[in-house]
Amino acid sequence: MLRPHRRIYFVRMLHGRGVCRLAPPRTIAAVITAAGDSLCQLVVESQDVLDGRRVLVCSCLGATLDGAALQQWYKQLHVHLPGRCPVTLAHRLLLHNAVGAPLLIAAFVATTAALEGHAAPWDKVSQEWVPGVCAHWLCMAPLLTINALRVPNHFQVLCVNCAALVWNVGLSWLCHRPLLAQKRRE
């Protein structure tokens, strides 16, 4: 007999273990993405004033892609690959890093470009997708693996959220890189 389906939340650890009940996953993802873009603008790009429209776009994409789409993706991974044994965790991580992350990176870059008025968002994706996926594989994939296998349960949310903040700084910079090149030429 099949067990009833258990609801799996954003990054599985956020709500599932009762660790963080501050806000819904979409809200947390939106705040982390907005903070990442703000840090990117102020620290990495050294801007004097935040571009509010850009922060809003990134925040909405964080809520939609990270908070909703990623939550559903993890839910499907848990439905089709249930369990907590290391082999099952490795399969889920492999599927996420090989399929889910590249698709979400492409969607984030394309939607950011489209919402910010670029004429050809897919040109932006073709230019930035490979560096974005490589950065994800080099930075986030190992951290997610370590987090799933070695970090104690009560620290996993903190670990993933800190990594997500750093990842969103890099993703924001990647999405807005040509704008920096244009500003420097002027």
PDB file of C-alpha atoms in Angstrom:
ATOM      1  CA  MET A   1       0.000   0.000   0.000  1.00  0.00           C
ATOM      2  CA  LEU A   2       1.301   3.433  -0.919  1.00  0.00           C
ATOM      3  CA  ARG A   3       1.888   5.937   1.836  1.00  0.00           C
ATOM      4  CA  PRO A   4      -0.029   9.217   1.555  1.00  0.00           C
ATOM      5  CA  HIS A   5       1.920  11.997  -0.101  1.00  0.00           C
ATOM      6  CA  ARG A   6       3.648  14.341   2.367  1.00  0.00           C
ATOM      7  CA  ARG A   7       3.911  17.990   1.371  1.00  0.00           C
ATOM      8  CA  ILE A   8       7.514  18.990   0.663  1.00  0.00           C
ATOM      9  CA  TYR A   9       8.475  22.636   0.923  1.00  0.00           C
ATOM     10  CA  PHE A  10      11.112  24.895  -0.576  1.00  0.00           C
ATOM     11  CA  VAL A  11      14.534  23.309  -0.243  1.00  0.00           C
ATOM     12  CA  ARG A  12      12.800  20.562   1.695  1.00  0.00           C
ATOM     13  CA  MET A  13      14.244  21.777   4.966  1.00  0.00           C
ATOM     14  CA  LEU A  14      12.688  25.198   5.181  1.00  0.00           C
ATOM     15  CA  HIS A  15       9.318  24.182   6.612  1.00  0.00           C
ATOM     16  CA  GLY A  16       9.265  20.390   6.568  1.00  0.00           C
ATOM     17  CA  ARG A  17      11.051  20.025   9.882  1.00  0.00           C
ATOM     18  CA  GLY A  18       9.391  22.985  11.548  1.00  0.00           C
ATOM     19  CA  VAL A  19      12.687  24.866  11.570  1.00  0.00           C
ATOM     20  CA  CYS A  20      11.565  28.092   9.964  1.00  0.00           C
ATOM     21  CA  ARG A  21       7.986  29.260  10.097  1.00  0.00           C
ATOM     22  CA  LEU A  22       8.663  32.983   9.745  1.00  0.00           C
ATOM     23  CA  ALA A  23       7.096  33.359   6.315  1.00  0.00           C
ATOM     24  CA  PRO A  24       5.945  31.333   3.321  1.00  0.00           C
ATOM     25  CA  PRO A  25       8.707  29.979   1.053  1.00  0.00           C
ATOM     26  CA  ARG A  26       7.882  32.469  -1.712  1.00  0.00           C
ATOM     27  CA  THR A  27       8.350  35.399   0.656  1.00  0.00           C
ATOM     28  CA  ILE A  28      11.638  34.080   1.993  1.00  0.00           C
ATOM     29  CA  ALA A  29      12.897  33.432  -1.551  1.00  0.00           C
ATOM     30  CA  ALA A  30      11.838  36.936  -2.640  1.00  0.00           C
ATOM     31  CA  VAL A  31      13.640  38.556   0.300  1.00  0.00           C
ATOM     32  CA  ILE A  32      16.823  36.541  -0.263  1.00  0.00           C
ATOM     33  CA  THR A  33      16.817  37.339  -3.992  1.00  0.00           C
ATOM     34  CA  ALA A  34      16.155  41.037  -3.368  1.00  0.00           C
ATOM     35  CA  ALA A  35      18.945  41.138  -0.780  1.00  0.00           C
ATOM     36  CA  GLY A  36      21.293  39.407  -3.218  1.00  0.00           C
ATOM     37  CA  ASP A  37      20.522  41.909  -5.962  1.00  0.00           C
ATOM     38  CA  SER A  38      20.881  44.825  -3.547  1.00  0.00           C
ATOM     39  CA  LEU A  39      24.286  43.548  -2.402  1.00  0.00           C
ATOM     40  CA  CYS A  40      25.292  43.082  -6.016  1.00  0.00           C
ATOM     41  CA  GLN A  41      24.362  46.661  -6.873  1.00  0.00           C
ATOM     42  CA  LEU A  42      25.932  48.266  -3.805  1.00  0.00           C
ATOM     43  CA  VAL A  43      29.027  46.084  -3.275  1.00  0.00           C
ATOM     44  CA  VAL A  44      29.938  44.350  -6.528  1.00  0.00           C
ATOM     45  CA  GLU A  45      28.852  47.089  -8.938  1.00  0.00           C
ATOM     46  CA  SER A  46      29.639  49.945  -6.509  1.00  0.00           C
ATOM     47  CA  GLN A  47      26.498  51.890  -7.351  1.00  0.00           C
ATOM     48  CA  ASP A  48      25.599  54.852  -5.165  1.00  0.00           C
ATOM     49  CA  VAL A  49      21.833  54.336  -5.368  1.00  0.00           C
ATOM     50  CA  LEU A  50      19.811  51.141  -5.667  1.00  0.00           C
ATOM     51  CA  ASP A  51      17.825  50.612  -8.849  1.00  0.00           C
ATOM     52  CA  GLY A  52      14.433  49.921  -7.281  1.00  0.00           C
ATOM     53  CA  ARG A  53      12.899  48.513 -10.451  1.00  0.00           C
ATOM     54  CA  ARG A  54      15.740  46.010 -10.783  1.00  0.00           C
ATOM     55  CA  VAL A  55      15.370  44.922  -7.137  1.00  0.00           C
ATOM     56  CA  LEU A  56      11.618  44.510  -7.669  1.00  0.00           C
ATOM     57  CA  VAL A  57      12.145  42.418 -10.818  1.00  0.00           C
ATOM     58  CA  CYS A  58      14.664  40.184  -9.036  1.00  0.00           C
ATOM     59  CA  SER A  59      12.413  39.902  -5.997  1.00  0.00           C
ATOM     60  CA  CYS A  60       9.416  38.834  -8.095  1.00  0.00           C
ATOM     61  CA  LEU A  61      11.545  36.322  -9.982  1.00  0.00           C
ATOM     62  CA  GLY A  62      12.868  34.982  -6.694  1.00  0.00           C
ATOM     63  CA  ALA A  63       9.340  34.471  -5.424  1.00  0.00           C
ATOM     64  CA  THR A  64       8.201  32.878  -8.671  1.00  0.00           C
ATOM     65  CA  LEU A  65      11.191  30.776  -9.687  1.00  0.00           C
ATOM     66  CA  ASP A  66      12.936  30.052  -6.389  1.00  0.00           C
ATOM     67  CA  GLY A  67       9.880  30.084  -4.158  1.00  0.00           C
ATOM     68  CA  ALA A  68       7.271  28.440  -6.363  1.00  0.00           C
ATOM     69  CA  ALA A  69       8.943  26.592  -9.250  1.00  0.00           C
ATOM     70  CA  LEU A  70      11.850  25.270  -7.190  1.00  0.00           C
ATOM     71  CA  GLN A  71       9.458  24.172  -4.469  1.00  0.00           C
ATOM     72  CA  GLN A  72       7.433  22.175  -6.991  1.00  0.00           C
ATOM     73  CA  TRP A  73      10.622  20.757  -8.516  1.00  0.00           C
ATOM     74  CA  TYR A  74      11.827  19.489  -5.121  1.00  0.00           C
ATOM     75  CA  LYS A  75       8.369  18.162  -4.386  1.00  0.00           C
ATOM     76  CA  GLN A  76       8.458  16.086  -7.583  1.00  0.00           C
ATOM     77  CA  LEU A  77      11.962  14.862  -6.801  1.00  0.00           C
ATOM     78  CA  HIS A  78      10.789  13.691  -3.373  1.00  0.00           C
ATOM     79  CA  VAL A  79       7.694  12.022  -4.814  1.00  0.00           C
ATOM     80  CA  HIS A  80       9.671  10.110  -7.431  1.00  0.00           C
ATOM     81  CA  LEU A  81      12.770   9.488  -5.293  1.00  0.00           C
ATOM     82  CA  PRO A  82      11.553   9.139  -1.694  1.00  0.00           C
ATOM     83  CA  GLY A  83      13.799   8.376   1.241  1.00  0.00           C
ATOM     84  CA  ARG A  84      16.826   9.735   3.060  1.00  0.00           C
ATOM     85  CA  CYS A  85      19.504   7.190   2.240  1.00  0.00           C
ATOM     86  CA  PRO A  86      22.705   8.650   0.713  1.00  0.00           C
ATOM     87  CA  VAL A  87      22.059   7.019  -2.669  1.00  0.00           C
ATOM     88  CA  THR A  88      18.603   8.593  -2.955  1.00  0.00           C
ATOM     89  CA  LEU A  89      19.953  11.969  -1.852  1.00  0.00           C
ATOM     90  CA  ALA A  90      22.710  11.671  -4.449  1.00  0.00           C
ATOM     91  CA  HIS A  91      20.172  10.903  -7.187  1.00  0.00           C
ATOM     92  CA  ARG A  92      18.031  13.896  -6.218  1.00  0.00           C
ATOM     93  CA  LEU A  93      21.061  16.193  -6.099  1.00  0.00           C
ATOM     94  CA  LEU A  94      22.288  14.896  -9.449  1.00  0.00           C
ATOM     95  CA  LEU A  95      18.895  15.473 -11.076  1.00  0.00           C
ATOM     96  CA  HIS A  96      18.640  18.930  -9.555  1.00  0.00           C
ATOM     97  CA  ASN A  97      22.127  19.986 -10.654  1.00  0.00           C
ATOM     98  CA  ALA A  98      21.896  18.406 -14.118  1.00  0.00           C
ATOM     99  CA  VAL A  99      18.314  19.321 -15.042  1.00  0.00           C
ATOM    100  CA  GLY A 100      16.586  21.681 -12.613  1.00  0.00           C
ATOM    101  CA  ALA A 101      19.304  24.253 -12.002  1.00  0.00           C
ATOM    102  CA  PRO A 102      20.239  24.772 -15.680  1.00  0.00           C
ATOM    103  CA  LEU A 103      16.577  25.286 -16.591  1.00  0.00           C
ATOM    104  CA  LEU A 104      15.989  27.711 -13.713  1.00  0.00           C
ATOM    105  CA  ILE A 105      19.149  29.672 -14.566  1.00  0.00           C
ATOM    106  CA  ALA A 106      18.022  30.002 -18.191  1.00  0.00           C
ATOM    107  CA  ALA A 107      14.538  31.087 -17.075  1.00  0.00           C
ATOM    108  CA  PHE A 108      15.942  33.641 -14.607  1.00  0.00           C
ATOM    109  CA  VAL A 109      18.347  35.176 -17.154  1.00  0.00           C
ATOM    110  CA  ALA A 110      15.740  35.268 -19.944  1.00  0.00           C
ATOM    111  CA  THR A 111      12.991  36.727 -17.779  1.00  0.00           C
ATOM    112  CA  THR A 112      15.318  39.324 -16.268  1.00  0.00           C
ATOM    113  CA  ALA A 113      16.432  40.388 -19.732  1.00  0.00           C
ATOM    114  CA  ALA A 114      12.860  40.524 -21.047  1.00  0.00           C
ATOM    115  CA  LEU A 115      11.497  42.489 -18.090  1.00  0.00           C
ATOM    116  CA  GLU A 116      14.342  44.979 -18.287  1.00  0.00           C
ATOM    117  CA  GLY A 117      13.658  45.717 -21.938  1.00  0.00           C
ATOM    118  CA  HIS A 118      16.376  43.815 -23.785  1.00  0.00           C
ATOM    119  CA  ALA A 119      15.362  43.298 -27.404  1.00  0.00           C
ATOM    120  CA  ALA A 120      16.581  39.691 -27.571  1.00  0.00           C
ATOM    121  CA  PRO A 121      16.432  37.929 -24.188  1.00  0.00           C
ATOM    122  CA  TRP A 122      17.510  34.591 -25.693  1.00  0.00           C
ATOM    123  CA  ASP A 123      20.735  36.198 -26.929  1.00  0.00           C
ATOM    124  CA  LYS A 124      21.416  37.092 -23.309  1.00  0.00           C
ATOM    125  CA  VAL A 125      20.681  33.492 -22.289  1.00  0.00           C
ATOM    126  CA  SER A 126      23.009  32.104 -24.959  1.00  0.00           C
ATOM    127  CA  GLN A 127      25.763  34.427 -23.711  1.00  0.00           C
ATOM    128  CA  GLU A 128      25.307  33.894 -19.946  1.00  0.00           C
ATOM    129  CA  TRP A 129      23.871  30.388 -19.581  1.00  0.00           C
ATOM    130  CA  VAL A 130      27.133  28.406 -19.744  1.00  0.00           C
ATOM    131  CA  PRO A 131      28.984  30.655 -17.244  1.00  0.00           C
ATOM    132  CA  GLY A 132      25.937  30.551 -14.945  1.00  0.00           C
ATOM    133  CA  VAL A 133      25.627  26.773 -15.021  1.00  0.00           C
ATOM    134  CA  CYS A 134      29.380  26.334 -14.535  1.00  0.00           C
ATOM    135  CA  ALA A 135      29.288  28.705 -11.561  1.00  0.00           C
ATOM    136  CA  HIS A 136      26.374  26.743 -10.116  1.00  0.00           C
ATOM    137  CA  TRP A 137      28.215  23.448 -10.537  1.00  0.00           C
ATOM    138  CA  LEU A 138      31.387  24.859  -8.987  1.00  0.00           C
ATOM    139  CA  CYS A 139      29.773  26.689  -6.054  1.00  0.00           C
ATOM    140  CA  MET A 140      26.252  25.559  -5.275  1.00  0.00           C
ATOM    141  CA  ALA A 141      26.358  21.877  -6.232  1.00  0.00           C
ATOM    142  CA  PRO A 142      29.146  20.980  -3.779  1.00  0.00           C
ATOM    143  CA  LEU A 143      27.573  23.085  -1.047  1.00  0.00           C
ATOM    144  CA  LEU A 144      24.152  21.487  -1.528  1.00  0.00           C
ATOM    145  CA  THR A 145      25.775  18.063  -1.396  1.00  0.00           C
ATOM    146  CA  ILE A 146      27.638  18.853   1.809  1.00  0.00           C
ATOM    147  CA  ASN A 147      24.494  20.412   3.256  1.00  0.00           C
ATOM    148  CA  ALA A 148      22.369  17.347   2.507  1.00  0.00           C
ATOM    149  CA  LEU A 149      24.888  14.791   3.734  1.00  0.00           C
ATOM    150  CA  ARG A 150      26.937  16.417   6.504  1.00  0.00           C
ATOM    151  CA  VAL A 151      25.281  19.515   7.996  1.00  0.00           C
ATOM    152  CA  PRO A 152      23.110  18.827  11.073  1.00  0.00           C
ATOM    153  CA  ASN A 153      19.389  19.253  10.450  1.00  0.00           C
ATOM    154  CA  HIS A 154      19.022  22.329  12.640  1.00  0.00           C
ATOM    155  CA  PHE A 155      21.711  24.199  10.616  1.00  0.00           C
ATOM    156  CA  GLN A 156      20.611  23.168   7.112  1.00  0.00           C
ATOM    157  CA  VAL A 157      18.190  26.045   6.592  1.00  0.00           C
ATOM    158  CA  LEU A 158      20.798  28.584   7.637  1.00  0.00           C
ATOM    159  CA  CYS A 159      23.380  26.984   5.355  1.00  0.00           C
ATOM    160  CA  VAL A 160      21.073  26.902   2.318  1.00  0.00           C
ATOM    161  CA  ASN A 161      19.817  30.445   2.856  1.00  0.00           C
ATOM    162  CA  CYS A 162      23.355  31.854   3.211  1.00  0.00           C
ATOM    163  CA  ALA A 163      24.395  30.005   0.067  1.00  0.00           C
ATOM    164  CA  ALA A 164      21.280  31.277  -1.728  1.00  0.00           C
ATOM    165  CA  LEU A 165      22.165  34.850  -0.789  1.00  0.00           C
ATOM    166  CA  VAL A 166      25.675  34.490  -2.207  1.00  0.00           C
ATOM    167  CA  TRP A 167      24.328  32.691  -5.283  1.00  0.00           C
ATOM    168  CA  ASN A 168      21.803  35.476  -5.897  1.00  0.00           C
ATOM    169  CA  VAL A 169      24.554  38.096  -5.742  1.00  0.00           C
ATOM    170  CA  GLY A 170      26.414  36.186  -8.463  1.00  0.00           C
ATOM    171  CA  LEU A 171      23.301  35.521 -10.530  1.00  0.00           C
ATOM    172  CA  SER A 172      22.301  39.173 -10.386  1.00  0.00           C
ATOM    173  CA  TRP A 173      25.763  40.211 -11.511  1.00  0.00           C
ATOM    174  CA  LEU A 174      25.615  37.661 -14.337  1.00  0.00           C
ATOM    175  CA  CYS A 175      22.222  38.934 -15.502  1.00  0.00           C
ATOM    176  CA  HIS A 176      23.321  42.583 -15.504  1.00  0.00           C
ATOM    177  CA  ARG A 177      26.886  42.240 -16.750  1.00  0.00           C
ATOM    178  CA  PRO A 178      26.419  43.888 -20.168  1.00  0.00           C
ATOM    179  CA  LEU A 179      24.889  46.910 -18.477  1.00  0.00           C
ATOM    180  CA  LEU A 180      28.125  47.283 -16.497  1.00  0.00           C
ATOM    181  CA  ALA A 181      30.217  47.001 -19.673  1.00  0.00           C
ATOM    182  CA  GLN A 182      28.110  49.695 -21.358  1.00  0.00           C
ATOM    183  CA  LYS A 183      28.398  52.041 -18.351  1.00  0.00           C
ATOM    184  CA  ARG A 184      32.174  51.643 -18.246  1.00  0.00           C
ATOM    185  CA  ARG A 185      32.487  52.496 -21.948  1.00  0.00           C
ATOM    186  CA  GLU A 186      30.552  55.730 -21.495  1.00  0.00           C
TER     187      GLU A 186
END
